[in-house]
Short mmCIF file of C-alpha atoms and ligand atoms in Angstrom, two decimals:
data_model
loop_
_atom_site.label_atom_id
_atom_site.label_comp_id
_atom_site.label_asym_id
_atom_site.label_seq_id
_atom_site.Cartn_x
_atom_site.Cartn_y
_atom_site.Cartn_z
CA UNK A 7 34.43 -51.39 -20.42
CA UNK A 8 35.56 -54.60 -18.72
CA UNK A 9 38.89 -56.12 -19.05
CA UNK A 10 39.25 -58.61 -21.93
CA UNK A 11 40.79 -61.96 -20.77
CA UNK A 12 41.02 -65.43 -22.40
CA UNK A 13 37.86 -66.19 -20.39
CA UNK A 14 35.83 -63.11 -21.42
CA UNK A 15 36.88 -62.46 -24.97
CA UNK A 16 34.36 -64.97 -26.44
CA UNK A 17 31.36 -63.21 -24.93
CA UNK A 18 32.70 -59.86 -26.05
CA UNK A 19 32.82 -61.03 -29.61
CA UNK A 20 29.38 -62.66 -29.45
CA UNK A 21 27.92 -59.39 -27.98
CA UNK A 22 29.35 -57.40 -30.87
CA UNK A 23 27.99 -59.87 -33.46
CA UNK A 24 24.58 -60.22 -31.80
CA UNK A 25 23.13 -57.41 -33.94
CA UNK A 26 23.77 -59.40 -37.19
CA UNK A 27 20.44 -58.92 -39.07
CA UNK A 28 20.46 -62.36 -40.89
CA UNK A 29 19.40 -64.82 -38.20
CA UNK A 30 21.12 -67.86 -39.80
CA UNK A 31 24.33 -65.85 -40.30
CA UNK A 32 24.09 -64.77 -36.62
CA UNK A 33 23.69 -68.44 -35.56
CA UNK A 34 26.39 -69.93 -37.65
CA UNK A 35 28.99 -67.22 -36.90
CA UNK A 36 28.26 -67.31 -33.16
CA UNK A 37 28.73 -71.06 -33.02
CA UNK A 38 31.91 -70.82 -35.23
CA UNK A 39 33.47 -68.24 -32.88
CA UNK A 40 32.55 -70.33 -29.79
CA UNK A 41 34.18 -73.43 -31.18
CA UNK A 42 37.19 -71.57 -32.61
CA UNK A 43 37.92 -69.90 -29.26
CA UNK A 44 37.32 -73.16 -27.36
CA UNK A 45 39.82 -74.90 -29.67
CA UNK A 46 42.45 -72.19 -29.12
CA UNK A 47 41.99 -72.43 -25.29
CA UNK A 48 42.00 -76.23 -25.39
CA UNK A 49 45.41 -76.48 -27.19
CA UNK A 50 46.77 -73.23 -25.64
CA UNK A 51 47.45 -72.03 -29.14
CA UNK A 52 50.83 -70.21 -29.36
CA UNK A 53 51.60 -67.15 -31.54
CA UNK A 54 53.96 -69.26 -33.70
CA UNK A 55 51.24 -71.84 -34.23
CA UNK A 56 48.68 -69.12 -35.00
CA UNK A 57 50.94 -67.63 -37.70
CA UNK A 58 51.63 -71.05 -39.08
CA UNK A 59 47.92 -71.53 -39.42
CA UNK A 60 47.59 -68.21 -41.13
CA UNK A 61 50.35 -69.03 -43.50
CA UNK A 62 48.72 -72.38 -44.28
CA UNK A 63 45.32 -70.87 -45.12
CA UNK A 64 47.06 -68.21 -47.24
CA UNK A 65 48.83 -70.97 -49.23
CA UNK A 66 45.59 -72.91 -49.59
CA UNK A 67 43.87 -69.84 -51.14
CA UNK A 68 46.79 -68.86 -53.36
CA UNK A 69 47.12 -72.22 -55.09
CA UNK A 70 43.41 -72.19 -56.23
CA UNK A 71 42.78 -71.72 -59.95
CA UNK A 72 39.82 -72.29 -62.28
CA UNK A 73 41.05 -75.97 -62.48
CA UNK A 74 42.16 -76.47 -58.90
CA UNK A 75 40.20 -75.98 -55.70
CA UNK A 76 42.54 -76.49 -52.73
CA UNK A 77 39.88 -75.20 -50.28
CA UNK A 78 37.52 -78.03 -51.21
CA UNK A 79 40.36 -80.49 -50.98
CA UNK A 80 41.10 -79.17 -47.46
CA UNK A 81 37.43 -79.60 -46.45
CA UNK A 82 37.45 -83.11 -48.02
CA UNK A 83 40.52 -84.22 -46.18
CA UNK A 84 39.35 -82.93 -42.85
CA UNK A 85 36.06 -84.95 -43.30
CA UNK A 86 33.99 -81.73 -43.29
CA UNK A 87 32.66 -82.39 -46.75
CA UNK A 88 31.55 -85.90 -45.87
CA UNK A 89 29.98 -84.58 -42.60
CA UNK A 90 27.97 -81.88 -44.45
CA UNK A 91 26.90 -84.50 -47.00
CA UNK A 92 25.61 -86.72 -44.22
CA UNK A 93 23.75 -83.90 -42.53
CA UNK A 94 22.20 -83.03 -45.96
CA UNK A 95 21.17 -86.57 -46.41
CA UNK A 96 19.38 -86.37 -43.10
CA UNK A 97 17.18 -83.52 -44.43
CA UNK A 98 15.74 -85.57 -47.27
CA UNK A 99 12.06 -86.43 -47.13
CA UNK A 100 12.87 -90.04 -48.22
CA UNK A 101 16.01 -92.12 -47.81
CA UNK A 102 17.56 -92.46 -51.25
CA UNK A 103 21.03 -93.40 -52.33
CA UNK A 104 23.51 -91.83 -49.99
CA UNK A 105 25.42 -88.67 -51.04
CA UNK A 106 29.15 -88.74 -51.63
CA UNK A 107 31.74 -86.21 -52.39
CA UNK A 108 31.38 -83.98 -55.41
CA UNK A 109 35.15 -83.36 -55.09
CA UNK A 110 37.19 -80.61 -56.67
CA UNK A 111 37.04 -81.86 -60.21
CA UNK A 112 33.37 -81.41 -61.25
CA UNK A 113 32.88 -79.36 -64.36
CA UNK A 114 29.65 -77.68 -65.42
CA UNK A 115 30.52 -77.80 -69.12
CA UNK A 116 30.39 -81.53 -69.94
CA UNK A 117 29.32 -83.00 -73.28
CA UNK A 118 25.77 -84.35 -73.61
CA UNK A 119 26.13 -87.84 -75.02
CA UNK A 120 23.74 -90.50 -76.38
CA UNK A 121 23.13 -93.78 -74.66
CA UNK A 122 26.04 -96.25 -75.13
CA UNK A 123 28.62 -93.53 -76.02
CA UNK A 124 32.19 -93.77 -74.90
CA UNK A 125 33.41 -91.04 -72.52
CA UNK A 126 37.09 -91.94 -72.77
CA UNK A 127 39.17 -90.79 -75.71
CA UNK A 128 42.08 -93.02 -74.76
CA UNK A 129 41.35 -96.66 -73.87
CA UNK A 130 44.23 -99.00 -72.81
CA UNK A 131 43.82 -102.61 -73.78
CA UNK A 132 41.80 -104.45 -71.11
CA UNK A 133 40.62 -101.23 -69.41
CA UNK A 134 37.33 -100.76 -71.18
CA UNK A 135 34.07 -101.45 -69.33
CA UNK A 136 30.34 -100.70 -69.55
CA UNK A 137 28.77 -98.52 -66.91
CA UNK A 138 24.96 -98.73 -66.53
CA UNK A 139 22.19 -98.66 -64.03
CA UNK A 140 18.60 -97.62 -63.23
CA UNK A 141 17.57 -94.31 -61.71
CA UNK A 142 14.39 -94.72 -59.72
CA UNK A 143 12.39 -93.17 -56.91
CA UNK A 144 12.83 -94.71 -53.45
CA UNK A 145 10.08 -97.29 -54.23
CA UNK A 146 11.75 -98.46 -57.40
CA UNK A 147 9.59 -96.56 -59.93
CA UNK A 148 11.96 -95.78 -62.87
CA UNK A 149 12.62 -92.16 -63.59
CA UNK A 150 12.71 -91.48 -67.29
CA UNK A 151 14.67 -88.46 -68.70
CA UNK A 152 16.76 -88.09 -65.58
CA UNK A 153 19.98 -86.31 -66.23
CA UNK A 154 23.08 -88.35 -65.24
CA UNK A 155 26.41 -86.48 -65.26
CA UNK A 156 29.46 -88.78 -64.84
CA UNK A 157 33.08 -87.90 -64.46
CA UNK A 158 36.17 -89.97 -63.51
CA UNK A 159 39.94 -90.20 -63.97
CA UNK A 160 41.79 -91.76 -66.87
CA UNK A 161 44.29 -94.54 -66.77
CA UNK A 162 46.95 -92.21 -65.22
CA UNK A 163 44.74 -91.43 -62.25
CA UNK A 164 44.32 -87.85 -63.28
CA UNK A 165 41.14 -85.92 -64.23
CA UNK A 166 41.17 -84.12 -67.60
CA UNK A 167 41.34 -80.63 -65.93
CA UNK A 168 44.47 -81.76 -64.04
CA UNK A 169 46.26 -82.55 -67.29
CA UNK A 170 44.89 -79.81 -69.52
CA UNK A 171 42.36 -77.27 -68.26
CA UNK A 172 40.95 -76.82 -71.85
CA UNK A 173 40.39 -80.45 -72.72
CA UNK A 174 37.36 -82.59 -71.90
CA UNK A 175 37.78 -86.32 -71.31
CA UNK A 176 36.35 -89.08 -69.11
CA UNK A 177 33.16 -87.16 -68.47
CA UNK A 178 29.73 -86.82 -70.05
CA UNK A 179 26.00 -86.28 -69.43
CA UNK A 180 23.52 -88.92 -70.21
CA UNK A 181 19.65 -89.14 -70.07
CA UNK A 182 17.79 -92.05 -68.71
CA UNK A 183 15.40 -94.02 -71.08
CA UNK A 184 11.80 -94.95 -70.43
CA UNK A 185 12.88 -97.59 -67.97
CA UNK A 186 15.18 -95.15 -66.04
CA UNK A 187 18.29 -96.81 -67.49
CA UNK A 188 21.48 -95.08 -68.42
CA UNK A 189 24.35 -96.80 -70.15
CA UNK A 190 27.77 -95.83 -71.44
CA UNK A 191 31.21 -97.13 -72.21
CA UNK A 192 34.20 -96.03 -70.25
CA UNK A 193 37.36 -97.33 -68.62
CA UNK A 194 37.58 -99.18 -65.29
CA UNK A 195 38.07 -96.55 -62.51
CA UNK A 196 41.35 -96.71 -60.62
CA UNK A 197 42.40 -95.40 -57.25
CA UNK A 198 44.50 -92.27 -57.22
CA UNK A 199 46.30 -89.89 -54.97
CA UNK A 200 44.82 -86.49 -54.17
CA UNK A 201 47.11 -83.65 -55.35
CA UNK A 202 50.03 -83.85 -52.88
CA UNK A 203 52.11 -80.86 -54.30
CA UNK A 204 50.23 -78.19 -52.39
CA UNK A 205 49.61 -77.22 -48.75
CA UNK A 206 46.88 -79.85 -48.22
CA UNK A 207 49.26 -82.58 -49.50
CA UNK A 208 51.89 -81.27 -47.11
CA UNK A 209 49.43 -81.52 -44.20
CA UNK A 210 48.37 -85.05 -45.18
CA UNK A 211 52.06 -86.20 -45.42
CA UNK A 212 52.89 -84.49 -41.96
CA UNK A 213 50.06 -86.59 -40.51
CA UNK A 214 51.44 -89.84 -41.89
CA UNK A 215 48.42 -90.41 -44.12
CA UNK A 216 48.66 -92.10 -47.59
CA UNK A 217 46.66 -89.52 -49.56
CA UNK A 218 44.94 -92.18 -51.65
CA UNK A 219 41.36 -92.51 -52.79
CA UNK A 220 39.81 -95.86 -53.72
CA UNK A 221 38.72 -96.42 -57.29
CA UNK A 222 35.44 -94.53 -57.90
CA UNK A 223 33.27 -92.72 -60.49
CA UNK A 224 31.36 -89.54 -59.76
CA UNK A 225 27.69 -88.98 -60.44
CA UNK A 226 25.39 -85.94 -60.34
CA UNK A 227 21.79 -86.92 -61.06
CA UNK A 228 18.73 -84.74 -61.51
CA UNK A 229 15.10 -85.32 -62.25
CA UNK A 230 12.20 -82.81 -61.95
CA UNK A 231 10.46 -83.08 -58.57
CA UNK A 232 13.31 -85.06 -56.98
CA UNK A 233 16.24 -84.08 -54.83
CA UNK A 234 19.39 -83.79 -56.82
CA UNK A 235 21.80 -86.60 -55.97
CA UNK A 236 25.60 -86.06 -55.89
CA UNK A 237 27.22 -89.38 -55.31
CA UNK A 238 29.89 -91.84 -56.46
CA UNK A 239 30.34 -95.53 -56.85
CA UNK A 240 33.35 -97.23 -55.28
CA UNK A 241 34.93 -100.55 -56.17
CA UNK A 242 34.46 -102.83 -53.23
CA UNK A 243 37.78 -104.70 -53.55
CA UNK A 244 39.86 -101.56 -53.67
CA UNK A 245 42.68 -101.61 -50.97
CA UNK A 246 41.77 -98.02 -49.89
CA UNK A 247 37.98 -98.58 -49.61
CA UNK A 248 38.16 -98.48 -45.79
CA UNK A 249 40.51 -95.56 -45.38
CA UNK A 250 39.76 -93.20 -48.16
CA UNK A 251 41.74 -89.89 -47.50
CA UNK A 252 38.57 -87.88 -48.06
CA UNK A 253 36.02 -90.35 -46.37
CA UNK A 254 33.77 -90.91 -49.44
CA UNK A 255 32.51 -94.54 -49.40
CA UNK A 256 29.48 -95.74 -47.63
CA UNK A 257 27.96 -99.22 -47.84
CA UNK A 258 25.33 -98.65 -50.54
CA UNK A 259 27.90 -97.20 -52.94
CA UNK A 260 30.17 -100.15 -53.15
CA UNK A 261 30.00 -102.16 -56.43
CA UNK A 262 31.90 -104.86 -58.27
CA UNK A 263 33.09 -105.26 -61.83
CA UNK A 264 31.16 -108.16 -63.43
CA UNK A 265 32.59 -110.20 -66.30
CA UNK A 266 29.29 -111.61 -67.57
CA UNK A 267 26.25 -109.71 -66.25
CA UNK A 268 23.20 -111.02 -68.29
CA UNK A 269 21.27 -107.80 -67.70
CA UNK A 270 23.97 -105.48 -69.04
CA UNK A 271 22.58 -103.73 -72.17
CA UNK A 272 25.95 -103.90 -73.95
CA UNK A 273 27.49 -107.37 -74.22
CA UNK A 274 31.10 -108.55 -74.56
CA UNK A 275 32.74 -106.20 -71.99
CA UNK A 276 33.20 -106.20 -68.20
CA UNK A 277 30.45 -104.11 -66.71
CA UNK A 278 29.54 -102.17 -63.54
CA UNK A 279 25.95 -101.73 -62.50
CA UNK A 280 25.09 -98.81 -60.28
CA UNK A 281 21.40 -98.14 -59.52
CA UNK A 282 20.41 -94.96 -57.82
CA UNK A 283 17.27 -94.04 -55.84
CA UNK A 284 16.19 -90.46 -55.64
CA UNK A 285 14.17 -88.88 -52.85
CA UNK A 286 11.20 -86.68 -53.69
CA UNK A 287 12.00 -82.97 -53.43
CA UNK A 288 11.29 -81.35 -50.05
CA UNK A 289 11.48 -77.99 -48.30
CA UNK A 290 15.22 -78.39 -47.79
CA UNK A 291 15.80 -78.58 -51.60
CA UNK A 292 14.94 -74.96 -52.30
CA UNK A 293 18.67 -74.27 -52.31
CA UNK A 294 21.46 -76.34 -53.83
CA UNK A 295 22.62 -79.35 -51.81
CA UNK A 296 25.92 -79.67 -53.49
CA UNK A 297 28.99 -79.82 -51.24
CA UNK A 298 31.35 -78.48 -53.91
CA UNK A 299 31.40 -76.72 -57.21
CA UNK A 300 33.04 -76.41 -60.54
CA UNK A 301 36.42 -74.81 -59.52
CA UNK A 302 35.96 -72.32 -62.39
CA UNK A 303 32.57 -71.20 -61.12
CA UNK A 304 33.97 -70.53 -57.62
CA UNK A 305 36.36 -68.01 -59.08
CA UNK A 306 33.74 -66.21 -61.16
CA UNK A 307 33.18 -62.61 -60.07
CA UNK A 308 29.55 -63.42 -59.06
CA UNK A 309 29.64 -65.67 -56.15
CA UNK A 310 27.41 -68.73 -55.76
CA UNK A 311 23.93 -67.85 -54.54
CA UNK A 312 22.73 -71.20 -53.53
CA UNK A 313 20.48 -71.38 -56.45
CA UNK A 314 19.31 -74.50 -58.28
CA UNK A 315 21.80 -76.47 -60.41
CA UNK A 316 20.27 -75.07 -63.58
CA UNK A 317 21.21 -71.49 -62.69
CA UNK A 318 24.22 -71.97 -60.47
CA UNK A 319 27.18 -74.23 -60.29
CA UNK A 320 28.30 -77.52 -58.84
FE1 FE2 B 600 37.28 -88.39 -57.69
#
Protein backbone atom coordinates (compact mmCIF):
# COMPACT_ATOMS: atom_id res chain seq x y z
CA UNK A 1 0.00 0.00 0.00
CA UNK A 2 1.46 3.34 -1.06
CA UNK A 3 1.61 6.40 1.11
CA UNK A 4 -1.37 8.72 0.78
CA UNK A 5 -0.42 12.33 0.12
CA UNK A 6 -2.36 15.38 -1.08
CA UNK A 7 -1.10 14.44 -4.54
CA UNK A 8 -2.11 10.74 -4.47
CA UNK A 9 -5.34 10.74 -2.45
CA UNK A 10 -7.53 11.59 -5.46
CA UNK A 11 -6.40 8.55 -7.45
CA UNK A 12 -6.82 6.34 -4.38
CA UNK A 13 -10.45 7.41 -4.04
CA UNK A 14 -11.11 7.02 -7.76
CA UNK A 15 -9.58 3.51 -7.71
CA UNK A 16 -11.87 2.48 -4.88
CA UNK A 17 -14.97 3.91 -6.61
CA UNK A 18 -14.05 2.40 -10.01
CA UNK A 19 -16.10 -0.73 -9.33
CA UNK A 20 -19.38 1.26 -9.06
CA UNK A 21 -21.78 -0.87 -11.17
CA UNK A 22 -23.93 2.03 -12.42
CA UNK A 23 -21.84 3.65 -15.19
CA UNK A 24 -23.46 7.09 -14.90
CA UNK A 25 -23.04 7.13 -11.12
CA UNK A 26 -19.41 6.09 -11.60
CA UNK A 27 -18.84 8.95 -14.08
CA UNK A 28 -20.61 11.63 -12.02
CA UNK A 29 -19.01 10.68 -8.71
CA UNK A 30 -15.50 10.37 -10.18
CA UNK A 31 -15.79 13.86 -11.66
CA UNK A 32 -17.26 15.26 -8.45
CA UNK A 33 -14.36 13.86 -6.40
CA UNK A 34 -11.76 15.16 -8.87
CA UNK A 35 -13.19 18.69 -8.77
CA UNK A 36 -13.79 18.65 -5.01
CA UNK A 37 -10.20 17.62 -4.35
CA UNK A 38 -8.87 20.13 -6.89
CA UNK A 39 -10.86 22.86 -5.13
CA UNK A 40 -9.43 21.93 -1.71
CA UNK A 41 -5.88 21.90 -3.10
CA UNK A 42 -6.38 25.20 -4.97
CA UNK A 43 -7.50 27.12 -1.87
CA UNK A 44 -5.37 25.05 0.53
CA UNK A 45 -8.47 24.34 2.58
CA UNK A 46 -7.80 24.53 6.33
CA UNK A 47 -9.40 22.30 9.01
CA UNK A 48 -11.29 25.33 10.39
CA UNK A 49 -12.68 26.13 6.96
CA UNK A 50 -13.58 22.49 6.39
CA UNK A 51 -15.61 22.31 9.61
CA UNK A 52 -17.25 25.65 8.78
CA UNK A 53 -18.39 24.12 5.51
CA UNK A 54 -19.70 21.03 7.32
CA UNK A 55 -21.60 23.24 9.77
CA UNK A 56 -23.03 25.24 6.88
CA UNK A 57 -24.27 22.17 5.02
CA UNK A 58 -25.73 20.79 8.26
CA UNK A 59 -27.63 24.05 8.81
CA UNK A 60 -28.88 24.03 5.20
CA UNK A 61 -30.32 20.56 5.68
CA UNK A 62 -31.78 21.19 9.12
CA UNK A 63 -33.87 24.20 8.10
CA UNK A 64 -35.63 22.28 5.31
CA UNK A 65 -39.33 21.53 5.86
CA UNK A 66 -42.24 20.51 3.60
CA UNK A 67 -42.67 24.23 2.87
CA UNK A 68 -39.02 25.33 2.73
CA UNK A 69 -36.24 23.89 0.60
CA UNK A 70 -32.94 25.53 1.56
CA UNK A 71 -30.89 23.06 -0.53
CA UNK A 72 -32.63 24.23 -3.72
CA UNK A 73 -32.14 27.83 -2.61
CA UNK A 74 -28.42 27.14 -2.19
CA UNK A 75 -28.23 25.60 -5.65
CA UNK A 76 -30.14 28.59 -7.05
CA UNK A 77 -27.90 31.22 -5.41
CA UNK A 78 -24.75 29.42 -6.58
CA UNK A 79 -26.01 29.49 -10.17
CA UNK A 80 -26.03 25.70 -10.33
CA UNK A 81 -29.78 25.49 -10.99
CA UNK A 82 -29.51 27.97 -13.88
CA UNK A 83 -26.53 26.04 -15.26
CA UNK A 84 -28.38 22.71 -15.14
CA UNK A 85 -31.39 24.38 -16.78
CA UNK A 86 -29.17 25.62 -19.60
CA UNK A 87 -27.58 22.19 -20.05
CA UNK A 88 -31.08 20.68 -20.16
CA UNK A 89 -32.18 23.17 -22.82
CA UNK A 90 -29.20 22.06 -24.92
CA UNK A 91 -30.59 18.50 -25.04
CA UNK A 92 -33.95 19.52 -26.56
CA UNK A 93 -34.63 18.34 -30.11
CA UNK A 94 -35.90 21.83 -30.97
CA UNK A 95 -35.22 25.26 -29.52
CA UNK A 96 -38.32 26.34 -27.63
CA UNK A 97 -38.83 28.92 -24.93
CA UNK A 98 -35.88 28.85 -22.54
CA UNK A 99 -36.12 27.14 -19.20
CA UNK A 100 -35.97 29.18 -16.02
CA UNK A 101 -35.92 28.31 -12.35
CA UNK A 102 -38.62 26.16 -10.84
CA UNK A 103 -37.47 27.58 -7.51
CA UNK A 104 -38.31 26.26 -4.06
CA UNK A 105 -41.99 27.25 -4.00
CA UNK A 106 -43.60 24.99 -6.60
CA UNK A 107 -46.50 22.95 -5.28
CA UNK A 108 -47.97 19.84 -6.89
CA UNK A 109 -51.40 20.34 -5.34
CA UNK A 110 -52.66 23.47 -7.10
CA UNK A 111 -56.29 24.16 -8.00
CA UNK A 112 -57.46 23.53 -11.58
CA UNK A 113 -59.25 26.68 -12.72
CA UNK A 114 -61.32 27.68 -15.73
CA UNK A 115 -60.14 30.26 -18.26
CA UNK A 116 -60.38 33.81 -16.97
CA UNK A 117 -60.40 32.81 -13.27
CA UNK A 118 -58.62 34.88 -10.64
CA UNK A 119 -55.71 33.18 -8.85
CA UNK A 120 -55.39 35.86 -6.15
CA UNK A 121 -57.69 35.92 -3.12
CA UNK A 122 -56.48 39.34 -2.06
CA UNK A 123 -56.21 42.11 -4.64
CA UNK A 124 -54.92 45.53 -3.64
CA UNK A 125 -56.37 48.45 -5.62
CA UNK A 126 -54.40 48.99 -8.81
CA UNK A 127 -52.56 45.68 -8.62
CA UNK A 128 -54.92 43.55 -10.73
CA UNK A 129 -53.87 42.46 -14.18
CA UNK A 130 -54.64 39.90 -16.89
CA UNK A 131 -52.09 37.26 -17.77
CA UNK A 132 -52.48 35.47 -21.08
CA UNK A 133 -50.57 33.97 -23.96
CA UNK A 134 -50.37 31.24 -26.54
CA UNK A 135 -48.70 27.87 -26.13
CA UNK A 136 -47.44 26.55 -29.45
CA UNK A 137 -44.87 24.25 -30.98
CA UNK A 138 -41.62 25.83 -32.18
CA UNK A 139 -43.22 26.60 -35.57
CA UNK A 140 -46.13 28.46 -34.04
CA UNK A 141 -48.77 25.69 -34.31
CA UNK A 142 -51.11 26.21 -31.32
CA UNK A 143 -51.19 23.45 -28.73
CA UNK A 144 -54.74 22.91 -27.47
CA UNK A 145 -55.38 21.32 -24.06
CA UNK A 146 -51.87 22.06 -22.81
CA UNK A 147 -51.65 22.25 -19.03
CA UNK A 148 -50.34 25.58 -17.74
CA UNK A 149 -49.48 25.69 -14.03
CA UNK A 150 -48.78 29.19 -12.70
CA UNK A 151 -47.52 30.42 -9.32
CA UNK A 152 -46.32 33.76 -7.99
CA UNK A 153 -46.06 35.85 -4.84
CA UNK A 154 -48.74 38.10 -3.46
CA UNK A 155 -48.47 41.83 -2.78
CA UNK A 156 -46.19 41.22 0.24
CA UNK A 157 -43.60 39.39 -1.87
CA UNK A 158 -44.28 36.04 -0.22
CA UNK A 159 -45.56 32.78 -1.66
CA UNK A 160 -48.59 31.20 0.00
CA UNK A 161 -46.54 28.40 1.56
CA UNK A 162 -44.21 30.95 3.17
CA UNK A 163 -47.14 32.54 4.97
CA UNK A 164 -49.21 29.45 5.73
CA UNK A 165 -48.23 25.98 4.57
CA UNK A 166 -51.89 24.91 4.51
CA UNK A 167 -53.33 27.71 2.36
CA UNK A 168 -53.33 27.99 -1.42
CA UNK A 169 -53.18 31.37 -3.09
CA UNK A 170 -51.62 33.02 -6.12
CA UNK A 171 -51.39 29.73 -7.98
CA UNK A 172 -53.55 27.69 -10.32
CA UNK A 173 -53.57 25.25 -13.23
CA UNK A 174 -55.17 26.25 -16.54
CA UNK A 175 -55.81 24.48 -19.85
CA UNK A 176 -55.24 26.07 -23.23
CA UNK A 177 -58.16 26.44 -25.63
CA UNK A 178 -58.34 25.33 -29.28
CA UNK A 179 -56.05 28.24 -30.24
CA UNK A 180 -53.48 27.31 -27.58
CA UNK A 181 -54.48 30.32 -25.46
CA UNK A 182 -54.50 30.47 -21.67
CA UNK A 183 -55.91 33.46 -19.78
CA UNK A 184 -56.39 34.37 -16.14
CA UNK A 185 -56.64 37.27 -13.75
CA UNK A 186 -53.97 37.84 -11.17
CA UNK A 187 -51.96 40.63 -9.55
CA UNK A 188 -48.92 42.32 -11.02
CA UNK A 189 -45.80 40.43 -9.98
CA UNK A 190 -43.35 42.21 -7.73
CA UNK A 191 -39.68 41.65 -6.97
CA UNK A 192 -38.87 40.02 -3.65
CA UNK A 193 -36.02 38.96 -1.44
CA UNK A 194 -35.16 35.29 -1.17
CA UNK A 195 -35.48 33.98 2.42
CA UNK A 196 -32.59 35.69 4.23
CA UNK A 197 -33.17 34.22 7.71
CA UNK A 198 -31.34 30.95 7.07
CA UNK A 199 -27.80 29.82 6.21
CA UNK A 200 -28.16 30.69 2.51
CA UNK A 201 -29.27 34.23 3.41
CA UNK A 202 -26.25 34.52 5.73
CA UNK A 203 -23.98 33.43 2.89
CA UNK A 204 -25.54 35.92 0.46
CA UNK A 205 -25.15 38.75 3.01
CA UNK A 206 -21.53 37.78 3.72
CA UNK A 207 -20.86 38.07 -0.01
CA UNK A 208 -22.30 41.59 -0.14
CA UNK A 209 -25.14 40.51 -2.45
CA UNK A 210 -28.62 42.06 -2.26
CA UNK A 211 -30.63 38.81 -2.23
CA UNK A 212 -33.33 40.22 -4.53
CA UNK A 213 -35.20 38.62 -7.39
CA UNK A 214 -36.80 40.70 -10.17
CA UNK A 215 -40.60 40.56 -10.53
CA UNK A 216 -41.59 37.28 -12.14
CA UNK A 217 -44.30 34.64 -12.52
CA UNK A 218 -43.51 30.92 -12.67
CA UNK A 219 -44.84 28.51 -15.31
CA UNK A 220 -44.84 24.76 -15.72
CA UNK A 221 -46.33 23.75 -19.07
CA UNK A 222 -47.07 20.26 -20.38
CA UNK A 223 -48.60 18.87 -23.57
CA UNK A 224 -48.56 15.24 -24.76
CA UNK A 225 -45.68 14.61 -27.18
CA UNK A 226 -43.81 17.76 -26.15
CA UNK A 227 -40.99 18.45 -23.69
CA UNK A 228 -42.30 19.82 -20.42
CA UNK A 229 -41.37 23.47 -20.01
CA UNK A 230 -40.43 24.95 -16.65
CA UNK A 231 -39.97 28.66 -17.05
CA UNK A 232 -40.89 32.13 -15.80
CA UNK A 233 -41.69 35.52 -17.20
CA UNK A 234 -39.75 38.53 -15.92
CA UNK A 235 -40.72 42.20 -16.02
CA UNK A 236 -38.21 43.91 -18.28
CA UNK A 237 -38.12 47.21 -16.36
CA UNK A 238 -37.44 45.64 -12.94
CA UNK A 239 -34.31 47.12 -11.28
CA UNK A 240 -33.00 43.62 -10.51
CA UNK A 241 -33.50 42.15 -13.98
CA UNK A 242 -29.73 42.19 -14.66
CA UNK A 243 -28.50 40.83 -11.32
CA UNK A 244 -31.11 38.39 -10.07
CA UNK A 245 -29.64 36.62 -7.02
CA UNK A 246 -30.59 33.27 -8.55
CA UNK A 247 -29.73 34.03 -12.21
CA UNK A 248 -33.20 33.36 -13.66
CA UNK A 249 -33.88 35.82 -16.52
CA UNK A 250 -32.84 35.35 -20.11
CA UNK A 251 -33.77 37.50 -23.10
CA UNK A 252 -36.82 35.65 -24.40
CA UNK A 253 -38.46 35.66 -20.95
CA UNK A 254 -38.65 39.44 -20.44
CA UNK A 255 -42.08 41.03 -20.91
CA UNK A 256 -43.85 44.30 -20.21
CA UNK A 257 -47.16 45.23 -18.64
CA UNK A 258 -49.40 46.71 -21.33
CA UNK A 259 -52.19 49.13 -20.54
CA UNK A 260 -54.23 48.72 -23.70
CA UNK A 261 -53.36 45.54 -25.56
CA UNK A 262 -56.04 45.06 -28.26
CA UNK A 263 -55.42 41.29 -28.43
CA UNK A 264 -55.94 40.70 -24.71
CA UNK A 265 -59.02 38.46 -24.25
CA UNK A 266 -60.16 40.36 -21.12
CA UNK A 267 -60.56 44.12 -21.52
CA UNK A 268 -60.30 46.94 -19.03
CA UNK A 269 -57.22 45.83 -17.07
CA UNK A 270 -53.47 46.09 -17.56
CA UNK A 271 -52.20 42.89 -19.14
CA UNK A 272 -49.15 40.73 -19.58
CA UNK A 273 -48.78 38.55 -22.66
CA UNK A 274 -46.39 35.62 -22.42
CA UNK A 275 -46.29 33.17 -25.33
CA UNK A 276 -44.39 29.90 -24.99
CA UNK A 277 -43.03 27.50 -27.59
CA UNK A 278 -42.56 23.84 -26.70
CA UNK A 279 -40.04 21.48 -28.25
CA UNK A 280 -41.16 18.08 -29.41
CA UNK A 281 -40.31 15.30 -26.99
CA UNK A 282 -36.97 13.60 -27.53
CA UNK A 283 -34.82 10.85 -26.08
CA UNK A 284 -33.65 13.14 -23.27
CA UNK A 285 -37.23 13.54 -22.05
CA UNK A 286 -37.66 10.00 -20.75
CA UNK A 287 -36.87 11.35 -17.29
CA UNK A 288 -38.08 14.55 -15.65
CA UNK A 289 -36.26 17.71 -16.69
CA UNK A 290 -37.31 19.69 -13.65
CA UNK A 291 -34.52 21.38 -11.72
CA UNK A 292 -36.46 21.44 -8.48
CA UNK A 293 -39.48 19.96 -6.83
CA UNK A 294 -42.37 20.53 -4.52
CA UNK A 295 -40.58 20.86 -1.14
CA UNK A 296 -43.09 18.49 0.45
CA UNK A 297 -42.38 15.83 -2.18
CA UNK A 298 -38.64 15.93 -1.47
CA UNK A 299 -39.28 15.04 2.16
CA UNK A 300 -41.60 12.13 1.32
CA UNK A 301 -40.20 8.73 2.39
CA UNK A 302 -40.06 7.55 -1.22
CA UNK A 303 -37.41 9.58 -2.96
CA UNK A 304 -37.84 11.04 -6.42
CA UNK A 305 -37.25 8.52 -9.17
CA UNK A 306 -36.88 10.81 -12.15
CA UNK A 307 -40.25 9.74 -13.45
CA UNK A 308 -42.57 11.83 -15.53
CA UNK A 309 -44.43 14.75 -13.91
CA UNK A 310 -47.66 12.77 -13.82
CA UNK A 311 -46.14 10.22 -11.50
CA UNK A 312 -43.44 12.16 -9.70
CA UNK A 313 -42.98 15.63 -8.32
CA UNK A 314 -41.74 19.05 -9.37
FE1 LIG B 1 -40.29 32.95 -7.60
